[in-house]
Coordinates of C-alpha atoms in Angstrom, one line a residue:
X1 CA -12.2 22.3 -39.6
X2 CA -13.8 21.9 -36.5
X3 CA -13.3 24.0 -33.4
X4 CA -11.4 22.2 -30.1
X5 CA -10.8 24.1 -27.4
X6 CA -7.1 25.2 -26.2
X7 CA -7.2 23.6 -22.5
X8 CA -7.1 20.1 -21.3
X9 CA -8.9 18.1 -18.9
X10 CA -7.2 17.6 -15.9
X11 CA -8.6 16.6 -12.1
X12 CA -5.3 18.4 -10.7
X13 CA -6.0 21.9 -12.4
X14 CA -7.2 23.8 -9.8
X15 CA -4.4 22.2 -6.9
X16 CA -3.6 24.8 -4.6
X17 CA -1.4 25.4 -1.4
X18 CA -2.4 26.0 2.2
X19 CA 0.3 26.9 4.2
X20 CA -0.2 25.5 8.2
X21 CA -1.2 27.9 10.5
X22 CA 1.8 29.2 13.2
X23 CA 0.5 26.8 16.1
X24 CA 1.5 23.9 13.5
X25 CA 5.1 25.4 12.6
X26 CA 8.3 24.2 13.9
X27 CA 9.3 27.9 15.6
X28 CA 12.7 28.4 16.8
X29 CA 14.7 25.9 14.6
X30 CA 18.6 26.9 14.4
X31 CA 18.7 25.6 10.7
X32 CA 22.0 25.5 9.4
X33 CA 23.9 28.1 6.7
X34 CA 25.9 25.8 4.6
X35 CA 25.6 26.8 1.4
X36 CA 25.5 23.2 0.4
X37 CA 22.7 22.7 -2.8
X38 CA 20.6 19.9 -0.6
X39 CA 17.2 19.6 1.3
X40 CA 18.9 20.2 4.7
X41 CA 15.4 18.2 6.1
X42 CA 13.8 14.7 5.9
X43 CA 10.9 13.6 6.8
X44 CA 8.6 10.3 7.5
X45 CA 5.0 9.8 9.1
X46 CA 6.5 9.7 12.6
X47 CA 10.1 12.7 12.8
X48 CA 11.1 15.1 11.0
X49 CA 14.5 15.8 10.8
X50 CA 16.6 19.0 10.5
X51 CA 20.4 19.9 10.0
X52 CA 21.0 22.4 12.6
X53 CA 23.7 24.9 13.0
X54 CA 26.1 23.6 15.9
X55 CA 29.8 25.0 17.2
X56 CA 32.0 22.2 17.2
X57 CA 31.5 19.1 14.8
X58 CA 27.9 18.4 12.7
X59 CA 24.5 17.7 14.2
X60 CA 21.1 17.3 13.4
X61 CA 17.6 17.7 15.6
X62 CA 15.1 14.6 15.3
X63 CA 11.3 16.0 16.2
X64 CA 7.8 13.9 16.7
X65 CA 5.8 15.1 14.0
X66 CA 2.9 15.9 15.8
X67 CA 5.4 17.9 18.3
X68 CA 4.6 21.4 16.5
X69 CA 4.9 24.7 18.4
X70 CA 8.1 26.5 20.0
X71 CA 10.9 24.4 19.9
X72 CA 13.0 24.1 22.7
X73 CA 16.8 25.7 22.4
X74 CA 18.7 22.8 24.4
X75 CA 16.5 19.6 23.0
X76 CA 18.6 16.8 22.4
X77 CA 20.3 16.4 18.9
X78 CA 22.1 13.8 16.8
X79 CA 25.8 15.0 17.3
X80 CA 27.9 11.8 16.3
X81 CA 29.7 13.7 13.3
X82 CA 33.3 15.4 13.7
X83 CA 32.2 17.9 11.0
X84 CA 29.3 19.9 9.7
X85 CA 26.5 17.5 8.3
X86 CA 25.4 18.0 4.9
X87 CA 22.8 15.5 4.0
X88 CA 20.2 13.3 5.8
X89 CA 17.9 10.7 4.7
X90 CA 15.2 8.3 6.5
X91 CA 15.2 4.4 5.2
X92 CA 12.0 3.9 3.4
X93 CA 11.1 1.0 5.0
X94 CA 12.1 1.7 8.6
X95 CA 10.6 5.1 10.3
X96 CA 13.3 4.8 13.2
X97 CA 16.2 4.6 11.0
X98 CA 17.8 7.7 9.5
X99 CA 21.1 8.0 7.8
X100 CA 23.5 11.2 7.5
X101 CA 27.1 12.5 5.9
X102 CA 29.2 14.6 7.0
X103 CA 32.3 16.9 5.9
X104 CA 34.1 14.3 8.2
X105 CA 34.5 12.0 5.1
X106 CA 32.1 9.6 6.9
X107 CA 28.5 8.6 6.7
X108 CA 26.7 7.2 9.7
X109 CA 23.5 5.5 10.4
X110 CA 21.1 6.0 12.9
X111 CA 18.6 3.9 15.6
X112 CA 16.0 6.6 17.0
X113 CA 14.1 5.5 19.8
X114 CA 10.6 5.1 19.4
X115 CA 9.7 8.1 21.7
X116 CA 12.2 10.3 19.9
X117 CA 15.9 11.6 21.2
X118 CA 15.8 12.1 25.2
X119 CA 19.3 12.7 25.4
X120 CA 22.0 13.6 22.8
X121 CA 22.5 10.6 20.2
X122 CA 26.6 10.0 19.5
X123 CA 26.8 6.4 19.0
X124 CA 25.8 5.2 15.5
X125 CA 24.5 1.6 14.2
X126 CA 26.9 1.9 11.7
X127 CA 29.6 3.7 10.4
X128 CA 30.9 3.9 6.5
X129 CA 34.7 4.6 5.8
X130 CA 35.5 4.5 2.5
X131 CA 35.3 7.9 1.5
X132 CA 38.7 10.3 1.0
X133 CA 37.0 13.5 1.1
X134 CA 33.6 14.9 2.7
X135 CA 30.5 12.8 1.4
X136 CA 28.0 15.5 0.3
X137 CA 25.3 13.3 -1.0
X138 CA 23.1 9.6 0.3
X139 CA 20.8 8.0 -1.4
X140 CA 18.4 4.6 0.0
X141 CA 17.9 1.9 -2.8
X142 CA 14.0 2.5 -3.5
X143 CA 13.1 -1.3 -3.0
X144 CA 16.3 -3.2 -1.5
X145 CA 16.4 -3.6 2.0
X146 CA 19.3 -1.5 3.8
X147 CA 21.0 -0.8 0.5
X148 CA 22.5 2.6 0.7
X149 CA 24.2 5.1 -1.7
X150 CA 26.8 7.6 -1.0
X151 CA 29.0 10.3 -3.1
X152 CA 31.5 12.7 -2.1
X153 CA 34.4 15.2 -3.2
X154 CA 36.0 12.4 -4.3
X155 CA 34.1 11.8 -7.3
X156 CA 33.4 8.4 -6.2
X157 CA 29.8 7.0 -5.7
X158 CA 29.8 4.1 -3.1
X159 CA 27.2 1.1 -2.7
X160 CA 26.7 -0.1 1.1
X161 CA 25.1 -3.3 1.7
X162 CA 24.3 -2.1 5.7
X163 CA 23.6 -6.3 6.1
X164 CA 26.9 -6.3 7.2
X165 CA 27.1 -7.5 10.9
X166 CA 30.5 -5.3 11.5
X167 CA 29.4 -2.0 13.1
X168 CA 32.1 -0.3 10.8
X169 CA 32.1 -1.0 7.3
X170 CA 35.1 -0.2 5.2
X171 CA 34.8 -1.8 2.2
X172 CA 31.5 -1.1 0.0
X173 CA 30.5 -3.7 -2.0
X174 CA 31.0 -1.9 -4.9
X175 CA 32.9 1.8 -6.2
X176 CA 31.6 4.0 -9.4
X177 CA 34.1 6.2 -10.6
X178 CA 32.8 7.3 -13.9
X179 CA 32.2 11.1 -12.9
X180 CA 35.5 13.4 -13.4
X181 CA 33.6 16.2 -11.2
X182 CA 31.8 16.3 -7.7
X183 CA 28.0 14.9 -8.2
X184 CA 25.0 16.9 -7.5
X185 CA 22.4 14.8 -7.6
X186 CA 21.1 11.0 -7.5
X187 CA 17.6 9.6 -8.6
X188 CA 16.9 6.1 -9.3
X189 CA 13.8 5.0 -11.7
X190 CA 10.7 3.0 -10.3
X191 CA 12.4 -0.9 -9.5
X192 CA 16.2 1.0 -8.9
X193 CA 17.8 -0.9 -11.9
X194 CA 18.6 2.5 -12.9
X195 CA 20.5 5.3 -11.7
X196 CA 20.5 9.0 -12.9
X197 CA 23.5 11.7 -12.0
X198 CA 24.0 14.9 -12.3
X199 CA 27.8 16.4 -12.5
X200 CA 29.4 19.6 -11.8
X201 CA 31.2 18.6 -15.3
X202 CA 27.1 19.6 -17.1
X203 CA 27.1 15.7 -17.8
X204 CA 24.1 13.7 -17.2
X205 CA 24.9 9.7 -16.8
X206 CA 22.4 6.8 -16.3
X207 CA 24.1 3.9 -14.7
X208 CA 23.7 0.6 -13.7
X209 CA 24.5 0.8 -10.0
X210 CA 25.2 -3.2 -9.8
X211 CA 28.0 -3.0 -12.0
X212 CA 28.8 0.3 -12.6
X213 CA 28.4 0.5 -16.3
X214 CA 27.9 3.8 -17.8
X215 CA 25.1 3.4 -20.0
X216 CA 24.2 6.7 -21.3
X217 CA 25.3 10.1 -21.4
X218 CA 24.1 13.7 -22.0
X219 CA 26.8 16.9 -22.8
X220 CA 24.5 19.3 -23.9
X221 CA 25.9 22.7 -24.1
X222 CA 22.8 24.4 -24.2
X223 CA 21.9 23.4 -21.5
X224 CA 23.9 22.7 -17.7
X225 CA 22.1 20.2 -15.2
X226 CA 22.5 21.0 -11.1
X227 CA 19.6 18.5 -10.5
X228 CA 18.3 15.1 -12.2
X229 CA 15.1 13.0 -11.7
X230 CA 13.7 10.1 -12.8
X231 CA 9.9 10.5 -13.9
X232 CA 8.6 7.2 -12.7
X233 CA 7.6 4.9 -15.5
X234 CA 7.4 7.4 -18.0
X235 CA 11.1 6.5 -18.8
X236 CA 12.1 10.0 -19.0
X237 CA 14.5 12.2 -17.1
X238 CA 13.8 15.7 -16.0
X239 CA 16.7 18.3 -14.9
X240 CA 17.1 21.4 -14.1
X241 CA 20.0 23.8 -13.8
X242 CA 20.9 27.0 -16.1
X243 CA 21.0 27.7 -20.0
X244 CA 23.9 29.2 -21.8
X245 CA 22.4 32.7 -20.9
X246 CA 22.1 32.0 -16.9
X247 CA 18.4 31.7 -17.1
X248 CA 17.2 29.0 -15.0
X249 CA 15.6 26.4 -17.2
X250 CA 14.5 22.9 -16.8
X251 CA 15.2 19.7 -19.2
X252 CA 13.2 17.0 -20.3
X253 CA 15.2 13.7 -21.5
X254 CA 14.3 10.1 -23.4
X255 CA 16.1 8.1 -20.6
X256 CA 17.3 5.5 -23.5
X257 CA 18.7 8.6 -25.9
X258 CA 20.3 11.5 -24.0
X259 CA 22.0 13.0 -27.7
X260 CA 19.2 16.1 -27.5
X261 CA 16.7 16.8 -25.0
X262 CA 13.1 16.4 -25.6
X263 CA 11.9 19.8 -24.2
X264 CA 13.7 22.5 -23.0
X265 CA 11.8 25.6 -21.1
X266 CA 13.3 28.3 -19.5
X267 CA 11.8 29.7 -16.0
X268 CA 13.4 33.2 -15.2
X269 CA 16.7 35.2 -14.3
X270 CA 17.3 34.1 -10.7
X271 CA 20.3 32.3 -9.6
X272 CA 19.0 29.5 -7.0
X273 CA 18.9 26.1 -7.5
X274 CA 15.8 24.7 -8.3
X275 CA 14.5 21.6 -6.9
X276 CA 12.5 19.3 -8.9
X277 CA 9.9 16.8 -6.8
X278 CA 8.0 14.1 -8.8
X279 CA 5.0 12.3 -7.7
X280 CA 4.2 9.1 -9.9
X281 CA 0.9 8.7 -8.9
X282 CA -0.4 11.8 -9.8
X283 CA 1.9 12.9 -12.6
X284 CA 2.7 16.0 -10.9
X285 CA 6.3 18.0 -11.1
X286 CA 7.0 20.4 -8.7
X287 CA 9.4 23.1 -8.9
X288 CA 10.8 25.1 -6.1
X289 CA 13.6 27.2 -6.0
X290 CA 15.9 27.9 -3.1
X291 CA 15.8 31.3 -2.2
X292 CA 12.1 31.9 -3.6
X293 CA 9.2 31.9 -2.3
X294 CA 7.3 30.3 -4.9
X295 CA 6.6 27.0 -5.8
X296 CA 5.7 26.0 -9.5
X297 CA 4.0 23.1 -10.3
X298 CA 3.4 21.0 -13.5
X299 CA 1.4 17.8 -14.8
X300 CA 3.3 15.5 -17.5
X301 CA 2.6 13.2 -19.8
X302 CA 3.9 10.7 -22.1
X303 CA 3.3 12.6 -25.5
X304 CA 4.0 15.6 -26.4
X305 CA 4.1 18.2 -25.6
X306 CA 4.8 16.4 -22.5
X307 CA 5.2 19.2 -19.6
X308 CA 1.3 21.0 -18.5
X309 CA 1.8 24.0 -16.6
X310 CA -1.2 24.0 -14.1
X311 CA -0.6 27.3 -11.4
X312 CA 1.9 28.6 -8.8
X313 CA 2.5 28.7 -5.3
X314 CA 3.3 32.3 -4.0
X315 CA 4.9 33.2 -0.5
X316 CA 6.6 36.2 0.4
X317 CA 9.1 33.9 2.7
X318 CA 12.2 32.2 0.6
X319 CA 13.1 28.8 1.3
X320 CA 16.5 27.2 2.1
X321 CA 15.6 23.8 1.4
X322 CA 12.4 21.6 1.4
X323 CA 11.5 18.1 3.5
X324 CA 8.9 16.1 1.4
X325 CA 6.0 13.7 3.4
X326 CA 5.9 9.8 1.8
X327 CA 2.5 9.5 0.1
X328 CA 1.4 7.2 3.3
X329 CA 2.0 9.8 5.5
X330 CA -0.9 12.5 4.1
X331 CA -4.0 13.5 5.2
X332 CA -6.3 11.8 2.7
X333 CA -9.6 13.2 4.1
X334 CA -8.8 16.6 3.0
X335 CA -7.8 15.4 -0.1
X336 CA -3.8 16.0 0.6
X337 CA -2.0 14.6 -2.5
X338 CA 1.8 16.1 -1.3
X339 CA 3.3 18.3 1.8
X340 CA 6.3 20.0 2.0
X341 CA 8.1 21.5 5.1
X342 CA 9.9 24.5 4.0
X343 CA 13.3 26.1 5.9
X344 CA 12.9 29.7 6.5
X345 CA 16.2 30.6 7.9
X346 CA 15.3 34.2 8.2
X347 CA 12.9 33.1 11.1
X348 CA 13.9 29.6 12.0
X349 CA 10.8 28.2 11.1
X350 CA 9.7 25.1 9.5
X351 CA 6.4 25.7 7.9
X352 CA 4.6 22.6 6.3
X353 CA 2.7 23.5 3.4
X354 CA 0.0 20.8 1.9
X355 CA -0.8 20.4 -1.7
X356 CA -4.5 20.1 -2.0
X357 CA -6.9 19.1 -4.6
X358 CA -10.6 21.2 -3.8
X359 CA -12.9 18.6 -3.4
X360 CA -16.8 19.0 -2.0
X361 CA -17.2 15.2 -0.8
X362 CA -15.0 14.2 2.4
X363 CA -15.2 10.9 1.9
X364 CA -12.0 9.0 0.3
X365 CA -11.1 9.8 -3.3
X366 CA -9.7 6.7 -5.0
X367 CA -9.3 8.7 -8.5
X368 CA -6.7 10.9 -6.5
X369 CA -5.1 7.8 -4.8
X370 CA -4.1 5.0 -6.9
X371 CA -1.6 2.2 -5.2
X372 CA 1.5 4.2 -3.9
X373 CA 4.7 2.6 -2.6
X374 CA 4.5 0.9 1.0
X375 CA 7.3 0.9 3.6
X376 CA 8.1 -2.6 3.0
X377 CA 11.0 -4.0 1.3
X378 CA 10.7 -5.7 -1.8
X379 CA 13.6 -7.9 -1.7
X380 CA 16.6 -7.9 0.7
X381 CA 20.5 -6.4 -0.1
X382 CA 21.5 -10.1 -1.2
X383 CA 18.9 -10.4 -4.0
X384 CA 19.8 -6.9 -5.4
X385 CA 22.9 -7.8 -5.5
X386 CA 22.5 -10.8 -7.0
X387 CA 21.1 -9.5 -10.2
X388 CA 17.5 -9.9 -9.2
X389 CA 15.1 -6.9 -9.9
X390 CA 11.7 -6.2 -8.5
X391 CA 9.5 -2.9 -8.1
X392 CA 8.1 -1.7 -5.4
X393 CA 5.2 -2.7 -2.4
X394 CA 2.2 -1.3 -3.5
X395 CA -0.2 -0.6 -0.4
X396 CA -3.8 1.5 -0.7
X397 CA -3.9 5.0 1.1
X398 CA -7.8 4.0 1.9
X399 CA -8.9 4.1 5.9
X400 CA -8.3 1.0 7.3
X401 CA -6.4 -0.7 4.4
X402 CA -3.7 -3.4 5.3
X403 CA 0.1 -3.0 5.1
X404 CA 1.7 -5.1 3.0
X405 CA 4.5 -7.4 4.2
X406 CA 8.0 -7.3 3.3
X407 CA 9.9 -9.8 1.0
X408 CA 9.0 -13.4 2.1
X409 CA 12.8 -13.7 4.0
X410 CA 11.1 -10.6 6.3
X411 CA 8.0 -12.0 6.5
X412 CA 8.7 -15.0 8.0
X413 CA 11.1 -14.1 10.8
X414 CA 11.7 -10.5 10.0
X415 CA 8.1 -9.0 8.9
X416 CA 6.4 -6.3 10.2
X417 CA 6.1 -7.7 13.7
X418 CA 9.3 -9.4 13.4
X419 CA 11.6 -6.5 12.1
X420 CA 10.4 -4.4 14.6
X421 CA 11.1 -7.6 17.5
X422 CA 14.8 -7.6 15.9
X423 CA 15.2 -3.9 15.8
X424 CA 14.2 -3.7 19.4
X425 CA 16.7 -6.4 20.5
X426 CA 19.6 -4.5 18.6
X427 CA 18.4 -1.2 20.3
X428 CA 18.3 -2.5 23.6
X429 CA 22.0 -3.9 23.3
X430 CA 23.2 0.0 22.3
X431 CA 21.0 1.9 25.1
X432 CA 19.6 -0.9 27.5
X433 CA 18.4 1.3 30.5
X434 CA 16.6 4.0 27.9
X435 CA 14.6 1.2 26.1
X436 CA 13.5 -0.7 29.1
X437 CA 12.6 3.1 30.2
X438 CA 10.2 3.7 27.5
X439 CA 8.8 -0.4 27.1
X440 CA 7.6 0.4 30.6
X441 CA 6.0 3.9 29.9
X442 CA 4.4 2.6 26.9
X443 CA 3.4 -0.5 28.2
X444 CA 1.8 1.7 31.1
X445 CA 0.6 4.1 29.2
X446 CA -0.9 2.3 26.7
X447 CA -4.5 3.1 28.0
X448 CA -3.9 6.6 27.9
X449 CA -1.8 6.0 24.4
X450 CA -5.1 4.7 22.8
X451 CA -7.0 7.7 24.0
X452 CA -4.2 10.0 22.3
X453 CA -3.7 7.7 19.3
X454 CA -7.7 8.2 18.5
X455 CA -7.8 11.5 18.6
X456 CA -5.1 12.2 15.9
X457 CA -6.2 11.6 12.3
X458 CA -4.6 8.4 10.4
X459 CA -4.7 8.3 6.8
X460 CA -4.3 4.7 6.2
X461 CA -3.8 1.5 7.8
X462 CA -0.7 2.0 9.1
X463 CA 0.4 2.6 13.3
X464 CA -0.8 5.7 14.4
X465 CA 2.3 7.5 15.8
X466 CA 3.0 8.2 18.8
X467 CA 1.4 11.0 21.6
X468 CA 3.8 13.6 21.5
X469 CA 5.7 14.3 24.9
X470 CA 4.1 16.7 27.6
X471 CA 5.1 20.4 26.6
X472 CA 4.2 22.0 29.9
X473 CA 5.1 21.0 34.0
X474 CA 1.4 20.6 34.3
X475 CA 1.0 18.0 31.4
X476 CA 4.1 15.9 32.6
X477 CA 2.3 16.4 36.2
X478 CA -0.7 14.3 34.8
X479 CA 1.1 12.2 32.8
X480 CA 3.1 10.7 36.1
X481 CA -0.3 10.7 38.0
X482 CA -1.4 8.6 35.6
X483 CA 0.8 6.5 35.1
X484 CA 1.4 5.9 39.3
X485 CA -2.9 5.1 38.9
X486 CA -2.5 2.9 36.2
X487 CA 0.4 1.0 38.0
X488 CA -1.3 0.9 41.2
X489 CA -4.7 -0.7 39.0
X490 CA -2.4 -3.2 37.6
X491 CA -0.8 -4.6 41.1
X492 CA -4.5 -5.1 42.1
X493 CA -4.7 -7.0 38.9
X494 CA -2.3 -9.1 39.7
X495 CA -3.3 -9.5 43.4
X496 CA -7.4 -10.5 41.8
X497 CA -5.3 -13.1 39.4
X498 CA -2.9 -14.6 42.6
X499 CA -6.2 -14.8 44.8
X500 CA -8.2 -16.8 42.3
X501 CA -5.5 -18.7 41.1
X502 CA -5.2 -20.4 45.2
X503 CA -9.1 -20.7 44.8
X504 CA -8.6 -22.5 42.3
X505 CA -5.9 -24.9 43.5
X506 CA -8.0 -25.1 46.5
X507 CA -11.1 -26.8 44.7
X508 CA -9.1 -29.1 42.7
X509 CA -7.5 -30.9 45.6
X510 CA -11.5 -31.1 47.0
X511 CA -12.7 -32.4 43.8
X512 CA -10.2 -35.0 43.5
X513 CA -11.6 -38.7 43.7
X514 CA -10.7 -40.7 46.9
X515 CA -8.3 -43.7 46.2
X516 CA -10.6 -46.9 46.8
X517 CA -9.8 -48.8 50.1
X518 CA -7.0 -51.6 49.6
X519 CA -7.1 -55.4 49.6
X520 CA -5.5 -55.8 53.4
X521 CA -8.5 -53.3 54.7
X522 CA -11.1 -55.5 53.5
X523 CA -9.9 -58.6 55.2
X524 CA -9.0 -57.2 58.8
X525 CA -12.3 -55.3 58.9
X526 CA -14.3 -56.2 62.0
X527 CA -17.7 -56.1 59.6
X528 CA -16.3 -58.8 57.4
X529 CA -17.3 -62.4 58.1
X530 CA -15.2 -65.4 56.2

């Protein structure tokens, strides 16, 4: 028999973690300390967002990325909700756009300006009523546009078609009430056809969200799912929760047969959840446990046996919960295939932490980036609802690629030009004053914006963000002095453009022809014989 060596090839073997430095932590974060089993943070290329702890009601803080450093105590929040929040989210497919529950039995969606929160935020878009106890859960439809998922202590999980011109909805356009327990978790596979659930009854369901039919069901007793995930297009769930002896352990399930699990592996002794991240693109499963420090990580694959344990990240600081960065938001020149921000209450810190693969070259790496999902929609909320299915908007993380447009209806009227056009309309209706505000200053500014914008590093071919705002009196000092320059240049613009525009009139009454002499001039002339 020959000899084969006991490891396997991977390009992800040797991944590691590099924590950011304390200039490019969020310091001074009041984090919140509900005890509530969720991320408590979201995040896109342009905010993160926090839940915050607050006296009186629920609110959460909205910061530039870019804005890193000491965060200042009275900076303006969200604080729309009558009770403490417990879950936030960012639409996929719009970076100003953020939606959040509450313990106030409502869920309420978000417009942030595009210079961030200036003042306190307490008008929503939209507001959804339909829930009879707190909503501890939301969930955005992975390719629909403005398709959005809640569940609460009412065991109910509600679809919201936020197309709906009313600015409070009432009535979702459709109700799931298969679970008899509260639901812990939500993940839909690649196209959102399917939907995964975790229940505090230990019951795994996959559904089909359009109708609400319960297609499958797991009751293992062996094992007792907290969290579920869909693995992409490997058709397979993971979960993770606790075995029959309290050791944390993590499942691994044949989406189309959940009678026995495929593989089952138990982690340690410790009692906190454990959060399970997936990226499709590289095959890579992340583990990370609230209330460690450490975060493991995994490569799977479609045969057995199926789950590759690669290394671990250690830290001496636990985390509360974990924000993830979308795929078109990393830093590809480093080779940055995934970023966390980690909550560390015991300092009120956010500290993002970037998954790395050790490469020599700097140039791009196109084995470590295939096609990853854009932030355009695939279809609108009708089309889902209709019955029609479609995966996602692939776009290229490469320098300079292009973004993809939204579904064809978008596109049109509504594309990437045009959905931003409409979305600035609507914000300008809710906070008129504050938008015309910052149109000015950008417009302004937009010299000194490109200077800014340059020297920040873009990872594809999307919008740079934005400059963050000036931190010190002496920044915002140079920042109005250049804007009153830039002003003044601009009226001398316009003076240059009103003076040659009179020269111009002037020398096209000149130039005109002269009208030739009439038929009476010709015969009173005196030089005219008959």
């Amino acid at each position: 028999m020959t000899w084969r060596p006991q490891y396997r090839s991977s390009k992800f073997r040797h991944v590691f973690g590099k924590a950011a430095t304390k200039e490019n932590c969020y310091d001074g974060v009041p984090i919140t300390r509900s005890v509530h089993d969720n991320h408590f943070c979201a995040v896109n290329p342009r905010f993160i967002a926090v839940i915050t702890e607050c006296a009186g009601g629920g609110a959460f803080l909205v910061l530039s990325v870019h804005h890193t450093g000491k965060v200042d105590p009275l900076h303006p929040k969200v604080s729309g909700h009558r009770g403490n929040v417990l879950d936030i989210k960012w639409n996929p497919f719009n970076d100003f756009c953020i939606a959040s529950c509450s313990e106030d039995s409502t869920v309420k969606v978000w417009d942030i300006p595009p210079h961030g929160v200036l003042k306190n935020l307490t008008v929503p878009w939209k507001e959804l009523q339909g829930h009879s106890r707190r909503v501890g859960l939301i969930e955005w439809h992975p390719t629909a546009n403005n398709v959005l998922f809640s569940t609460g202590y009412d065991y109910q999980v509600m679809i919201w078609n936020l197309d709906s011109p009313e600015a409070v909805i009432k009535n979702p356009v459709r109700t799931i009430s298969h679970h008899t327990d509260v639901v812990l978790s939500m993940s839909f596979n690649t196209d959102g056809s399917r939907l995964a659930t975790s229940c505090k009854d230990k019951k795994i369901r996959v559904l089909e969200p359009r109708t609400g039919n319960l297609l499958q069901e797991a009751n293992c007793k062996n094992h007792k799912a907290s969290k579920v995930l869909f693995l992409g297009n490997l058709k397979m769930l993971l979960s993770t929760g606790s075995s029959r002896w309290n050791h944390r352990q993590m499942a691994l399930w044949d989406q189309e047969d959940l009678d026995v699990p495929l593989l089952q592996e138990d982690l340690d002794g410790s009692s906190g959840v454990l959060f399970p991240f997936y990226d499709p693109d590289t095959h890579m499963l992340y583990i990370a446990g609230k209330g460690d420090g450490n975060i493991r990580y995994y490569e799977i694959s479609s045969e057995k046996p199926y789950l590759h344990f690669l290394t671990e990240y250690r830290s001496h600081t636990p985390q509360k919960g974990m924000g993830i960065m979308p795929k078109r938001g990393l830093d590809v020149n480093s080779c940055e295939v995934f970023r966390f921000y980690k909550l560390v209450t015991i300092k009120a810190l956010i500290e993002p932490l970037s998954m790395i693969v050790p490469r020599r070259s700097e140039s791009y790496q196109d084995d470590i980036y295939p096609m990853t999902a854009a932030s355009a929609a695939a279809m609108s909320a009708e089309e889902w609802l209709s019955g029609i299915d479609k995966g996602p908007v692939l776009q290229s993380l490469k320098p300079g690629s292009r973004v993809p447009d939204s579904y064809p209806e978008l596109s049109s009227g509504l594309g990437s030009k045009g959905l931003g056009n409409s979305l600035g309309t609507r914000r300008s209706q809710s906070r008129p004053g504050q938008l015309q505000l910052a149109y000015i200053q950008d417009q302004l500014g937009n010299k000194e914006g490109k200077e800014c914008r340059s020297k920040t590093s873009v990872s594809n071919g999307q919008d740079p963000t934005l400059c963050s705002p000036p931190k010190t009196e002496n920044e915002l000092r140079l920042k109005f002095h250049k804007q009153q320059e830039e002003i003044r240049r601009l009226r001398e613009m316009l003076n240059q453009r009103d003076v040659r525009i009179k020269q111009l009139e002037l020398e096209i009454n000149n130039e005109a022809p002269l009208a030739p002499p009439s038929h009476q001039a010709t015969l009173t002339s005196p030089w005219i014989t008959l």
